[in-house]
Short mmCIF file of C-alpha atoms in Angstrom, two decimals:
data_model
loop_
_atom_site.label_atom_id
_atom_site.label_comp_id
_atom_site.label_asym_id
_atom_site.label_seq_id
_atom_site.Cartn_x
_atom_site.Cartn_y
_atom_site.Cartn_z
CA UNK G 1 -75.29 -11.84 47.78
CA UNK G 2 -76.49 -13.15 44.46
CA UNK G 3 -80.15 -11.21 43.85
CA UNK G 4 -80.72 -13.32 40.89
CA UNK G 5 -79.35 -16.70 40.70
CA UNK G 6 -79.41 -18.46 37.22
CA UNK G 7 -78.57 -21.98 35.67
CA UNK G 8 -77.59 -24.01 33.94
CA UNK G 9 -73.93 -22.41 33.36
CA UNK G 10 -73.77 -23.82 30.26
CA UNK G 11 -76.19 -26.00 27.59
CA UNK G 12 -75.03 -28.10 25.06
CA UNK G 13 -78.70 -28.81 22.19
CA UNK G 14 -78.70 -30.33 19.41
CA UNK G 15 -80.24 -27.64 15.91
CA UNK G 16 -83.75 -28.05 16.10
CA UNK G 17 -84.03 -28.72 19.44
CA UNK G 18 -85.18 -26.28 23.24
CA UNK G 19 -82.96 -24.40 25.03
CA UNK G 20 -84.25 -23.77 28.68
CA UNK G 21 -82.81 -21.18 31.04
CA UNK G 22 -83.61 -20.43 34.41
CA UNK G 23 -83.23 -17.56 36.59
CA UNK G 24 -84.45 -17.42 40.00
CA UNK G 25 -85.14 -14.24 42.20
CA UNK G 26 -85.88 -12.84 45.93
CA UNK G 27 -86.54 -9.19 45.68
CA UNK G 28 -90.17 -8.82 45.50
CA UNK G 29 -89.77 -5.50 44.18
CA UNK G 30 -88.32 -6.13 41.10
CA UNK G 31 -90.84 -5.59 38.14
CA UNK G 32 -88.48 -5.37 34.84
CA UNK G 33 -87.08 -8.88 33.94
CA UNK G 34 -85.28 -8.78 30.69
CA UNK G 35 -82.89 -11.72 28.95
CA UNK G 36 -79.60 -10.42 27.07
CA UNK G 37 -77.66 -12.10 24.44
CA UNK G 38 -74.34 -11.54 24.28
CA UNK G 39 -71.36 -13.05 21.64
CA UNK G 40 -67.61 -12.79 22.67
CA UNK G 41 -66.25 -9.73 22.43
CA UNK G 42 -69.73 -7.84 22.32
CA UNK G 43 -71.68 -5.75 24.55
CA UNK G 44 -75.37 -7.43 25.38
CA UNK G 45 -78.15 -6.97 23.47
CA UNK G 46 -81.20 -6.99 24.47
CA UNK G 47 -83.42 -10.25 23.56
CA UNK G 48 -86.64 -10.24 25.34
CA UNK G 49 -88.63 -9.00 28.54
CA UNK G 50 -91.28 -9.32 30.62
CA UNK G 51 -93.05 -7.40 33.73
CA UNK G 52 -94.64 -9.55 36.68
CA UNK G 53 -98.17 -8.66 35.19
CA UNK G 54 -98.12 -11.34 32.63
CA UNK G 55 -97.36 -15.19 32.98
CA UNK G 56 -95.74 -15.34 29.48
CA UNK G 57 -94.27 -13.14 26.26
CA UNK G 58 -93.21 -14.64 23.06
CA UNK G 59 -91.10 -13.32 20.40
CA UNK G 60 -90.63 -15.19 17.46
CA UNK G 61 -88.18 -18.08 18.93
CA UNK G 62 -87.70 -16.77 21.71
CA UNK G 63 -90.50 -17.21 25.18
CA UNK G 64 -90.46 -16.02 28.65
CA UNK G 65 -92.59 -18.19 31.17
CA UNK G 66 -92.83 -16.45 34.29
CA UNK G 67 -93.47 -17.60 38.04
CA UNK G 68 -94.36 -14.84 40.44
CA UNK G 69 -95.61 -16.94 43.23
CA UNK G 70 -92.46 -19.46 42.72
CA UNK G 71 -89.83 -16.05 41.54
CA UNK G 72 -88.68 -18.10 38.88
CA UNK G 73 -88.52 -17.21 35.34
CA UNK G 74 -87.12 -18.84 32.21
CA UNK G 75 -86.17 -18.56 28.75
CA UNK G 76 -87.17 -20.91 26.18
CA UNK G 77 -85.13 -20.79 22.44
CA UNK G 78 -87.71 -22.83 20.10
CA UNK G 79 -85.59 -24.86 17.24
CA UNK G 80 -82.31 -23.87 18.61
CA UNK G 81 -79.70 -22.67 15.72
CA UNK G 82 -76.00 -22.81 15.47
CA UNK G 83 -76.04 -19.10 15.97
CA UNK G 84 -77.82 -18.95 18.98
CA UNK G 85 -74.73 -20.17 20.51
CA UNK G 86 -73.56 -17.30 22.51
CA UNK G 87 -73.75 -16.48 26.69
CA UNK G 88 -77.48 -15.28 27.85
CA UNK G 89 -78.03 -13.52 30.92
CA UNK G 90 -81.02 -12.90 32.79
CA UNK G 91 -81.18 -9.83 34.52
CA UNK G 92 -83.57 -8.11 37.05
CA UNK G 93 -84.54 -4.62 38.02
CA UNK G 94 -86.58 -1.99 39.87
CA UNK G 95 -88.66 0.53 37.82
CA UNK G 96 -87.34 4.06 39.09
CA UNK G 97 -89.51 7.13 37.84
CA UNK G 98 -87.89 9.16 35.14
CA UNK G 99 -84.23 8.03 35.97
CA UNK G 100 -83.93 4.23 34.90
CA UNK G 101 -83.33 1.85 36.65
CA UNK G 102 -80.20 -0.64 38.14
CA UNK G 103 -79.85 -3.62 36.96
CA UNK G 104 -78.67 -7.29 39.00
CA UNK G 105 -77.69 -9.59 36.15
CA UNK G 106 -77.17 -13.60 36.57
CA UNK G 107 -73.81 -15.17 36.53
CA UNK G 108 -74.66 -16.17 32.41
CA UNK G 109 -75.23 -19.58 30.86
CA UNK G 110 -73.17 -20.52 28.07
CA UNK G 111 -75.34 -22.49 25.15
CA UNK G 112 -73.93 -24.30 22.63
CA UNK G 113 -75.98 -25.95 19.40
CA UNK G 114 -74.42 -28.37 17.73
CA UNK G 115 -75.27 -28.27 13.99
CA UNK D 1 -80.59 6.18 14.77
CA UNK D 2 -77.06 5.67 16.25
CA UNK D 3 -76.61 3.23 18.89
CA UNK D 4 -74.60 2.82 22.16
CA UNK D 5 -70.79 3.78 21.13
CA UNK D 6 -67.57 3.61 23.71
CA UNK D 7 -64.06 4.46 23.11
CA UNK D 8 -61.06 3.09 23.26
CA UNK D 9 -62.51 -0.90 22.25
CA UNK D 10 -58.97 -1.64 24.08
CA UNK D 11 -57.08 -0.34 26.74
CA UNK D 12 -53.73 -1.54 28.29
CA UNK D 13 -52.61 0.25 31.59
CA UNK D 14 -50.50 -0.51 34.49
CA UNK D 15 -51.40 -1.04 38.17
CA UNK D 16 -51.43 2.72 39.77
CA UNK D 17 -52.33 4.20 36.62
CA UNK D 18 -55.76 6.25 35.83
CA UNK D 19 -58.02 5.56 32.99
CA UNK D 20 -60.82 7.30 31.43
CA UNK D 21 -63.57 5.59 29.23
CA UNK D 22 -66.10 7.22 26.67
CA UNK D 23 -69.69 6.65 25.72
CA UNK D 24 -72.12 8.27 23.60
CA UNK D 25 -75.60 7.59 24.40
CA UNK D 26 -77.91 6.40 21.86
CA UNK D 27 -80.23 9.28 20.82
CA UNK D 28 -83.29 10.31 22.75
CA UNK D 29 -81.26 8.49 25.99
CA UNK D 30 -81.00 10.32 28.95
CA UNK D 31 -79.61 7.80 31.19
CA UNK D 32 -76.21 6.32 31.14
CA UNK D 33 -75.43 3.28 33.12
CA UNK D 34 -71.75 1.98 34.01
CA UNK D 35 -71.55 -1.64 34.49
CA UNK D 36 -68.19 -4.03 34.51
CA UNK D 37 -68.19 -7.26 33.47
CA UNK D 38 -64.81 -9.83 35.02
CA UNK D 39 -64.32 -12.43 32.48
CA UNK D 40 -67.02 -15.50 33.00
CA UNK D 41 -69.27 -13.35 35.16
CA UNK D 42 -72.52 -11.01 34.86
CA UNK D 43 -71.79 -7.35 34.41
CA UNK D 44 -71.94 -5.87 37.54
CA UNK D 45 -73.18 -2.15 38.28
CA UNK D 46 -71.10 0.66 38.84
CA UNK D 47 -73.20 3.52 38.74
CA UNK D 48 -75.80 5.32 36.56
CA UNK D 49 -76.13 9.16 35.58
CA UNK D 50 -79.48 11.19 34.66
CA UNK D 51 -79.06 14.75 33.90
CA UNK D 52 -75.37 15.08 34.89
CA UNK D 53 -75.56 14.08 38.12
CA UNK D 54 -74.42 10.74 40.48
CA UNK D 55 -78.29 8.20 40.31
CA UNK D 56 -77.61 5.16 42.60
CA UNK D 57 -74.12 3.80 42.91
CA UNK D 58 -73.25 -0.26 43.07
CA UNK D 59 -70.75 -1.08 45.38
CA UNK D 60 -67.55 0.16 44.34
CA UNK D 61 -65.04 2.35 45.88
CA UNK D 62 -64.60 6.46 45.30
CA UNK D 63 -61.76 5.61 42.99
CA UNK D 64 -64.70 4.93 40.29
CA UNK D 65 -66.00 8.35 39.34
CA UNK D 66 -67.99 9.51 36.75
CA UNK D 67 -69.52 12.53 34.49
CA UNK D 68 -72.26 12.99 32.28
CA UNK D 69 -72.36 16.04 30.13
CA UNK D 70 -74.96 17.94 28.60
CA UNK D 71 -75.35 15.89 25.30
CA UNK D 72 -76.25 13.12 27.54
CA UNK D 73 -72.20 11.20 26.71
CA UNK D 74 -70.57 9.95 29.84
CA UNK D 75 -66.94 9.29 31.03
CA UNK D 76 -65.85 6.47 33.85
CA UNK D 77 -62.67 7.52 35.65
CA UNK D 78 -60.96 4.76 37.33
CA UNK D 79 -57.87 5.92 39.80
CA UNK D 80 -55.16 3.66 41.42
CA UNK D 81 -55.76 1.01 39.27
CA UNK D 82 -55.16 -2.30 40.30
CA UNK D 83 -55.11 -5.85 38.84
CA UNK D 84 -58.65 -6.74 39.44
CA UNK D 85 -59.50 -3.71 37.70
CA UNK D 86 -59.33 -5.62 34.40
CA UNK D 87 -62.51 -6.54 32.87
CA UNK D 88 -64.55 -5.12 30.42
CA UNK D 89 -65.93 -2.04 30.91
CA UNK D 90 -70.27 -1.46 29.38
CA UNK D 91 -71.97 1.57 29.22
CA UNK D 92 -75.54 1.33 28.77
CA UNK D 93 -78.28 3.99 27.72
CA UNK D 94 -81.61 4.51 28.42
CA UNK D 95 -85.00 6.60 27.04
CA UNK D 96 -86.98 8.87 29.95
CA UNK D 97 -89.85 6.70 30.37
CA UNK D 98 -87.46 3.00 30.51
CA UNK D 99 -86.68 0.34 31.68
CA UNK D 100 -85.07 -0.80 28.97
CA UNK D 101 -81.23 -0.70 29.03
CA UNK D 102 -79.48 -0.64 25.46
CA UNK D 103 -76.10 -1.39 25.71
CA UNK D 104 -72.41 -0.70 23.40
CA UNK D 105 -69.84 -3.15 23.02
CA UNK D 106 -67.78 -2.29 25.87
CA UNK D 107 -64.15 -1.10 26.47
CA UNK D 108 -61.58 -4.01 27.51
CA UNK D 109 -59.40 -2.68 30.24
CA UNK D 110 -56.15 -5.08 31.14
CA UNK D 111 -53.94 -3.65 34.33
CA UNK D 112 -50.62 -5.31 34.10
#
């Protein structure tokens, strides 16, 4: 079973313009919701986060609006670049104490921006 | 301050085979994390290490095993191998106090 569910599977924007992604959870327990950026043949790095505490977080670009009553949340790319194009993932997780923490990732959407 | 690092970036092996796959933590990390990414799809956990020993497990067979030695740097062990074994392979660090995950830019494994 899927614990986080995301979509589209892949965007196609125009430069300049909004890329939306949206992830969708059930596991009420998750607190740590981070978005990872990753380019073929690369490992992901880490783009943006947010815990359930606050409704959004932006960073530069890049915006997380979050729905705990709805267990949605969604990344926003403000004046989309050619090299944003890469996969994203969204990705969920429980806080564990000192030991970290496991994380369930989405299946990835694949953007595209078209110069 | 050195990142996430993992050796071999390539691997070729053949179905039955073992494999072994390095990473170095990045410094101050504690926590290593094993994940495996099949081509199109999320990565997927394996299993995660704090202080050199087994911390939560994904849902893979025995025939993934792991270590993590005392400079924090972990090794994946994969046994039998077989076909769907191919993927690449992320390890991913993390600081005491977390959550965040920091990853390195994998090890491609391809069982022929």
């Amino acid at each position: 079973q899927q614990q986080v569910k995301q979509s589209p599977q892949s965007l196609i924007v125009q430069k300049g313009g909004i890329s939306i992604i949206n992830c969708a959870y059930e596991n009420t327990a998750f607190d740590y919701f981070p978005w990872y950026q990753q380019f073929p043949g690369k490992g992901p790095a880490l783009l943006i986060a947010i815990r359930p505490d606050v409704s959004e977080k932006k960073e530069g670009r890049f915006t997380i609006s979050f729905n705990k009553s709805a267990k949605q949340f969604s990344l926003h790319i403000m004046d989309s670049q050619p090299g944003d194009s890469a996969t994203y993932f969204c990705a969920a997780s429980i806080s564990g104490g000192l030991a970290g923490n496991q994380f369930y990732f989405g299946t990835g959407t694949s953007l595209t921006v078209i110069p | 301050e050195t990142g996430v690092t993992q050796s071999p970036t390539h691997l070729i092996k053949t179905r039955g085979q073992q494999v072994t796959l390095r990473c170095s933590s990045q410094s101050g990390h504690n926590t290593v994390s094993w994940y495996q990414q099949a081509l199109g799809q999320g990565p997927q956990f394996i299993f995660q290490y704090y202080r050199e020993e087994e911390n939560g497990r994904g849902n893979f067979p025995p025939r993934f095993s792991g270590l993590q030695f005392p400079n924090y740097s972990s090794e994946l062990n994969v046994n039998a191998l077989e076909l769907d074994d191919s993927a690449l392979y992320l390890c991913a660090s993390s600081a005491p106090q977390g959550p965040e995950q920091f990853f390195g830019p994998g090890t491609r494994l391809t069982v022929l």
